[in-house]
Coordinates of C-alpha atoms and ligand atoms in Angstrom, one line a residue:
M6 CA 0.1 0.0 0.3
T7 CA 1.2 3.1 -0.5
V8 CA 1.0 5.7 1.8
G9 CA -1.1 7.7 0.4
E10 CA -3.3 4.9 0.0
C11 CA -3.0 4.0 3.9
T12 CA -4.0 8.3 5.0
L13 CA -6.6 8.1 2.6
L14 CA -8.4 4.5 4.0
R15 CA -7.5 5.8 7.8
S16 CA -9.4 9.4 7.3
L17 CA -12.8 7.6 5.3
L18 CA -12.4 4.5 8.3
D19 CA -12.6 7.8 11.1
E20 CA -15.1 9.5 9.5
A21 CA -17.4 6.6 8.5
G22 CA -19.7 5.0 11.2
T23 CA -22.2 2.7 9.3
V24 CA -19.8 0.7 7.2
V25 CA -20.9 -2.3 4.5
L26 CA -18.8 -5.0 3.3
C27 CA -19.4 -6.7 0.0
C28 CA -18.2 -9.4 -2.6
H29 CA -19.0 -11.2 -5.0
Q30 CA -21.7 -13.8 -6.4
N31 CA -21.1 -17.3 -5.8
P32 CA -18.5 -16.2 -3.3
D33 CA -15.6 -18.6 -2.8
G34 CA -12.6 -18.8 0.4
D35 CA -11.1 -15.1 -1.0
A36 CA -13.9 -13.5 -1.2
L37 CA -15.6 -14.6 2.5
G38 CA -11.9 -14.5 4.0
S39 CA -11.2 -11.0 3.3
M40 CA -14.5 -9.8 4.1
L41 CA -14.7 -11.9 8.0
A42 CA -11.5 -10.5 8.6
L43 CA -11.7 -7.1 7.8
G44 CA -15.3 -7.3 9.5
E45 CA -13.5 -8.2 12.5
V46 CA -10.7 -5.3 12.5
L47 CA -13.9 -3.2 12.3
R48 CA -15.7 -4.5 14.3
Q49 CA -12.7 -3.3 16.8
L50 CA -12.9 -0.1 15.6
G51 CA -16.0 0.5 16.8
K52 CA -17.6 0.9 13.7
D53 CA -21.4 -0.7 12.5
V54 CA -20.5 -3.5 10.0
V55 CA -22.6 -5.5 7.7
M56 CA -21.3 -7.7 5.6
V57 CA -23.0 -8.7 3.0
A58 CA -22.9 -11.6 0.3
P59 CA -24.8 -11.9 -3.4
D60 CA -26.2 -14.6 -2.5
Q61 CA -24.9 -18.4 -1.1
Y62 CA -22.2 -19.0 0.4
P63 CA -20.9 -22.8 0.0
D64 CA -21.2 -25.3 2.2
Y65 CA -17.5 -26.2 3.1
L66 CA -16.7 -22.4 4.4
Q67 CA -19.3 -23.6 6.7
W68 CA -17.2 -23.0 9.6
L69 CA -15.8 -19.9 9.1
P70 CA -16.0 -18.2 12.1
N71 CA -18.6 -14.9 12.0
S72 CA -20.0 -16.2 8.6
E73 CA -23.3 -16.9 10.2
K74 CA -23.2 -13.0 9.8
I75 CA -23.3 -12.5 7.0
V76 CA -26.5 -11.0 5.1
R77 CA -27.8 -12.7 2.1
Y78 CA -28.4 -10.2 -0.7
D79 CA -30.9 -12.8 -2.6
K80 CA -33.0 -13.1 0.8
R81 CA -33.2 -9.5 2.0
K82 CA -32.6 -7.0 -1.0
D83 CA -35.2 -4.7 1.0
Y84 CA -32.8 -4.3 3.9
V85 CA -29.9 -4.2 2.1
D86 CA -30.9 -2.0 -0.6
T87 CA -32.0 0.6 2.5
L88 CA -28.2 -0.2 4.5
L89 CA -26.8 0.9 1.4
K90 CA -28.9 4.2 0.7
V91 CA -28.0 4.6 4.5
C92 CA -24.5 3.8 5.3
D93 CA -21.4 6.3 5.4
L94 CA -19.1 3.6 3.7
V95 CA -19.1 0.6 1.2
I96 CA -16.1 -1.6 1.0
C97 CA -15.4 -4.1 -1.9
L98 CA -14.0 -7.1 -1.5
D99 CA -12.5 -9.6 -4.3
F100 CA -14.5 -8.0 -7.4
N101 CA -13.1 -5.6 -10.1
T102 CA -16.8 -4.4 -11.9
P103 CA -20.3 -4.1 -10.2
S104 CA -22.0 -6.6 -12.6
R105 CA -20.0 -9.7 -10.7
T106 CA -22.3 -8.3 -7.0
D107 CA -24.7 -10.3 -9.9
D108 CA -28.9 -8.4 -8.9
M109 CA -26.7 -6.2 -5.8
A110 CA -25.4 -4.2 -8.6
E111 CA -27.7 -1.6 -9.5
A112 CA -28.0 -0.7 -5.7
L113 CA -24.3 -0.6 -5.4
C114 CA -23.8 1.9 -8.2
A115 CA -27.1 3.9 -6.7
S116 CA -25.3 3.9 -3.6
P117 CA -24.4 7.8 -2.5
A118 CA -21.9 6.1 0.7
K119 CA -17.9 6.5 -0.5
K120 CA -16.6 3.1 -2.2
V121 CA -13.2 1.5 -1.9
L122 CA -11.9 -1.6 -3.8
I123 CA -10.0 -3.7 -2.3
D124 CA -9.0 -6.0 -5.2
H125 CA -6.6 -8.7 -6.8
H126 CA -8.6 -8.6 -10.8
P127 CA -7.3 -7.3 -13.3
G128 CA -8.8 -4.0 -14.8
P129 CA -10.4 -2.0 -12.2
D130 CA -13.9 -0.4 -13.0
I131 CA -15.7 0.5 -9.7
D132 CA -16.6 4.2 -9.2
A133 CA -14.6 4.4 -6.0
V134 CA -12.6 7.3 -4.0
L135 CA -10.0 4.7 -3.0
T136 CA -9.1 1.5 -5.5
I137 CA -6.3 -1.0 -4.1
S138 CA -5.7 -2.9 -6.8
R139 CA -2.7 -5.6 -7.0
P140 CA -3.2 -8.2 -9.5
E141 CA 0.0 -9.6 -8.8
A142 CA -1.0 -10.6 -5.0
S143 CA -2.1 -14.1 -4.5
S144 CA -5.5 -13.1 -2.6
T145 CA -7.9 -10.2 -1.6
S146 CA -7.1 -12.2 1.6
E147 CA -3.5 -11.0 1.3
L148 CA -4.5 -7.8 0.7
V149 CA -7.2 -7.5 3.3
F150 CA -3.7 -8.4 5.5
R151 CA -1.6 -5.6 4.3
V152 CA -3.7 -2.8 4.9
V153 CA -4.7 -4.2 8.4
W154 CA -0.8 -4.2 8.5
Q155 CA 0.6 -1.1 7.1
L156 CA -2.5 0.5 9.5
G157 CA -0.9 -0.3 12.3
L158 CA -4.2 -2.8 13.3
F159 CA -2.2 -6.4 13.1
E160 CA -1.1 -6.6 16.9
Q161 CA -4.1 -6.7 18.5
Q162 CA -5.8 -9.2 16.3
G163 CA -6.6 -13.0 17.3
R164 CA -7.8 -16.1 15.5
H165 CA -10.9 -14.6 14.3
F166 CA -8.8 -12.0 11.7
A167 CA -6.0 -15.0 11.0
V168 CA -8.3 -17.7 10.3
P169 CA -10.6 -15.9 7.2
V170 CA -7.0 -14.2 6.2
Y171 CA -5.6 -17.2 5.5
T172 CA -8.1 -19.3 4.1
G173 CA -8.4 -16.7 1.5
M174 CA -4.4 -17.0 0.7
M175 CA -5.0 -21.2 1.3
T176 CA -8.2 -20.8 -1.6
D177 CA -7.4 -18.5 -4.0
T178 CA -3.5 -20.4 -4.8
G179 CA -4.4 -23.9 -4.9
G180 CA -3.3 -24.2 -0.8
F181 CA -0.1 -22.4 -2.1
T182 CA 0.5 -24.2 -5.5
Y183 CA 0.2 -21.7 -8.0
N184 CA 0.3 -18.0 -7.8
S185 CA 2.5 -18.3 -4.6
S186 CA 5.6 -17.5 -5.4
D187 CA 6.0 -14.1 -4.1
P188 CA 8.3 -14.2 -0.2
D189 CA 6.4 -11.7 0.7
I190 CA 3.1 -14.5 1.3
Y191 CA 5.7 -16.9 4.2
Y192 CA 6.4 -13.7 6.2
I193 CA 2.6 -12.8 5.9
I194 CA 1.7 -16.9 6.9
S195 CA 4.4 -16.9 9.5
Q196 CA 3.0 -14.0 10.9
L197 CA -0.8 -15.4 11.3
L198 CA 0.7 -18.3 12.7
T199 CA 0.9 -16.1 15.4
K200 CA -2.1 -15.5 16.3
H201 CA -2.1 -20.0 17.3
I202 CA -4.1 -20.7 14.3
D203 CA -4.0 -24.8 13.4
K204 CA -3.3 -24.7 9.1
D205 CA -3.8 -27.9 8.8
K206 CA -6.3 -28.3 10.2
I207 CA -7.9 -25.4 8.0
Y208 CA -6.7 -27.4 5.5
R209 CA -8.3 -30.0 6.4
N210 CA -11.9 -28.0 6.8
V211 CA -11.6 -26.3 3.3
Y212 CA -10.7 -29.8 1.4
H213 CA -12.0 -32.9 3.3
N214 CA -14.5 -31.6 4.3
Y215 CA -16.8 -33.2 1.5
S216 CA -19.7 -36.0 1.1
E217 CA -19.1 -38.4 -0.3
N218 CA -21.9 -37.6 -3.3
R219 CA -18.9 -35.4 -4.2
L220 CA -16.3 -37.8 -4.1
R221 CA -18.5 -40.3 -6.9
L222 CA -19.2 -36.8 -8.5
V223 CA -15.6 -36.4 -9.3
G224 CA -15.1 -39.8 -10.3
H225 CA -18.2 -39.8 -12.7
V226 CA -16.6 -36.9 -14.0
L227 CA -13.2 -38.3 -15.1
C228 CA -14.2 -41.6 -15.6
H229 CA -17.1 -40.5 -18.3
N230 CA -17.2 -37.0 -19.2
L231 CA -13.7 -35.5 -19.4
V232 CA -12.7 -35.0 -22.8
V233 CA -8.8 -35.1 -23.4
D234 CA -7.2 -33.1 -26.2
A235 CA -3.8 -34.5 -26.3
P236 CA -3.0 -32.8 -29.2
R237 CA -4.0 -29.5 -28.2
H238 CA -2.6 -30.4 -24.2
A239 CA -6.4 -29.6 -23.3
A240 CA -9.7 -30.8 -21.5
Y241 CA -12.9 -30.2 -21.3
Y242 CA -16.4 -31.9 -19.2
A243 CA -19.8 -30.8 -19.4
L244 CA -21.9 -31.7 -15.9
T245 CA -25.4 -32.1 -17.1
R246 CA -28.3 -31.1 -14.7
Q247 CA -28.9 -35.4 -14.5
D248 CA -24.9 -36.1 -13.3
L249 CA -26.1 -33.1 -11.0
K250 CA -29.1 -34.7 -9.4
R251 CA -27.7 -38.3 -9.6
F252 CA -25.2 -37.5 -7.3
H253 CA -27.1 -34.7 -5.8
F254 CA -25.0 -31.5 -5.8
I255 CA -25.0 -28.6 -3.8
K256 CA -23.2 -26.1 -4.1
G257 CA -19.5 -26.2 -3.8
D258 CA -19.0 -30.2 -5.3
A259 CA -17.9 -29.3 -8.1
E260 CA -15.1 -27.1 -6.1
G261 CA -12.1 -27.6 -7.4
L262 CA -12.7 -30.5 -10.0
V263 CA -11.9 -28.4 -12.9
N264 CA -8.2 -28.1 -12.4
M265 CA -8.2 -31.9 -11.7
P266 CA -7.1 -31.8 -15.5
L267 CA -4.1 -30.2 -15.1
Q268 CA -2.8 -33.2 -13.7
I269 CA -2.3 -34.4 -16.8
K270 CA 1.3 -34.1 -18.0
G271 CA 2.0 -31.3 -20.0
L272 CA -2.1 -30.0 -20.1
K273 CA -2.2 -26.0 -20.5
L274 CA -5.6 -25.3 -20.5
S275 CA -9.0 -27.2 -19.0
I276 CA -12.8 -25.9 -19.0
S277 CA -15.6 -27.2 -17.0
L278 CA -19.5 -26.9 -17.8
R279 CA -22.2 -26.9 -15.5
E280 CA -25.8 -26.7 -16.7
D281 CA -27.7 -24.8 -13.3
S282 CA -29.5 -26.6 -11.4
D283 CA -32.7 -24.9 -12.6
K284 CA -32.1 -22.2 -14.7
D285 CA -32.0 -23.7 -18.8
N286 CA -30.0 -22.3 -21.4
L287 CA -27.8 -21.0 -18.8
V288 CA -24.0 -23.1 -18.2
W289 CA -21.2 -21.8 -15.8
V290 CA -17.8 -21.9 -17.2
S291 CA -14.4 -22.0 -15.3
L292 CA -11.4 -22.3 -16.7
R293 CA -8.0 -22.9 -15.8
S294 CA -4.4 -23.0 -16.8
V295 CA -0.6 -23.2 -16.8
D296 CA 2.2 -20.9 -16.8
Q297 CA 1.4 -17.6 -19.1
F298 CA -1.6 -19.5 -21.1
P299 CA -4.2 -16.6 -20.9
C300 CA -7.8 -18.5 -19.8
N301 CA -8.9 -15.6 -18.8
E302 CA -8.7 -13.5 -22.8
V303 CA -10.6 -17.5 -23.8
A304 CA -13.5 -16.4 -21.6
A305 CA -13.6 -13.3 -22.3
R306 CA -13.8 -14.6 -26.4
F307 CA -15.9 -16.9 -26.1
F308 CA -17.9 -17.0 -22.9
N309 CA -18.9 -13.8 -21.7
G310 CA -16.9 -14.1 -18.7
G311 CA -12.9 -13.2 -17.1
G312 CA -10.9 -13.4 -14.5
H313 CA -7.5 -14.1 -13.6
L314 CA -5.1 -15.4 -16.5
N315 CA -5.1 -18.8 -14.9
A316 CA -8.4 -18.8 -13.6
S317 CA -11.4 -17.7 -14.9
G318 CA -14.5 -18.3 -15.4
G319 CA -18.0 -17.4 -17.1
R320 CA -21.4 -18.5 -18.5
L321 CA -23.1 -19.0 -21.6
Y322 CA -27.2 -19.0 -22.0
C323 CA -27.7 -22.1 -24.5
S324 CA -27.8 -26.1 -24.2
I325 CA -24.7 -28.5 -23.5
P326 CA -24.4 -29.5 -26.4
E327 CA -24.5 -26.0 -28.1
A328 CA -21.7 -25.3 -25.0
I329 CA -19.4 -28.3 -26.3
E330 CA -19.2 -26.5 -29.9
T331 CA -17.7 -23.6 -28.0
V332 CA -15.6 -25.2 -26.0
K333 CA -13.9 -27.0 -29.2
K334 CA -15.2 -23.2 -31.2
A335 CA -12.5 -21.7 -28.0
I336 CA -9.7 -24.9 -28.1
D337 CA -9.7 -24.4 -32.1
A338 CA -9.4 -20.8 -32.2
F339 CA -6.3 -21.0 -29.3
A340 CA -4.5 -23.9 -31.4
D341 CA -1.5 -22.4 -32.6
V342 CA -0.3 -21.2 -28.8
L343 CA -1.8 -24.2 -26.7
S344 CA 0.3 -27.0 -29.6
K345 CA 3.1 -25.7 -28.9
Ligands
LIG402 P1 -14.4 -19.3 -10.7 O1 -13.8 -21.2 -11.4 O2 -14.1 -20.2 -9.6 O3 -15.6 -19.6 -10.7 O4 -13.6 -18.7 -10.8 C1 -12.2 -18.5 -11.8 C2 -12.1 -16.8 -11.6 O5 -12.8 -16.4 -12.0 C3 -12.2 -16.0 -9.7 O6 -11.1 -15.4 -9.5 C4 -13.2 -15.8 -10.5 O7 -13.0 -14.1 -9.9 C5 -12.9 -15.3 -12.3 N1 -14.3 -14.6 -12.8 C6 -15.3 -16.1 -12.4 N2 -16.3 -15.8 -13.1 C7 -15.8 -14.1 -13.7 C8 -16.9 -13.5 -14.4 O8 -17.8 -14.4 -15.6 N3 -16.3 -12.1 -14.6 C9 -15.1 -11.9 -14.2 N4 -14.5 -10.6 -14.9 N5 -14.2 -12.9 -13.5 C10 -14.5 -14.1 -13.7
LIG403 MN1 -10.1 -14.2 -4.7

């Protein structure tokens, strides 16, 4: 953080009584982790804090301390709409553009409150008085740590700050297996560990917390649905609504699945298609890549989405067979780079 950013944030916080923290739809460990960690700090500062998520957060993150305090926009729209009209400050975490908050975007944009953005997605596009955007950072949770550290507020923090920060950093780096070579990350972890968090337990809480159904779903997809385009070093699979029903799919059950094809030697791109459980002609797309292959470009050109260089997402408004055709076209379009 620059000195200017810190000074401005400090004065914005000093002036604010009611602060709304919000994150993106389908919140992941980093979205929730950064929001819960900052929420804890602001509560200690005596602020009236409301944490808002656009919709449901996954089952495998329900153990996070204070997650029960998070208000869902899809459940309490009127309350949040009013709150956004009267609060003093809105802090947007882990998203770069209002549309990532889905149905909440309109109320967020219309809010007269001052806004702060803390995020690590490229291309920040939020009308904020302070934008702390660091695409090179592992996670928004890391940025929250840095902010709190620089404001001199780390010392008084305890587990309810350290656990969500660690969780966000861990989940956005796949358990520190990608986007995680900055030495600072390990300094930050060493500091978090002084708060007596059990990092091994956090790992188990996140990654070894699935149902039997989830494990069998993964087995099914890898055995029956995965298509590997070996010459192009790409793979994709589609999860139909029938698959979801058969394995009693709940939110979060597909988490991490899209990374698995990258375990194949030499594979550069993995694409996941998942039919929405309720809405027809809505397919959720996840993309993962390795090294310099830009899956965010593929997401932007073919899947109405975007994201990071190696982890992106989007959606298609069509049937699964049509979505598969789009995937094939996308792989064709990038064949030159992928085949190398
Ligand atoms: P996931 O596959 O886990 O849903 O998303 C992977 C990454 O892509 C996340 O960092 C997420 O923020 C980003 N992402 C997912 N969907 C979109 C989208 O529609 N637009 C943009 N810009 N980023 C997305
Ligand atoms: Mn993130």
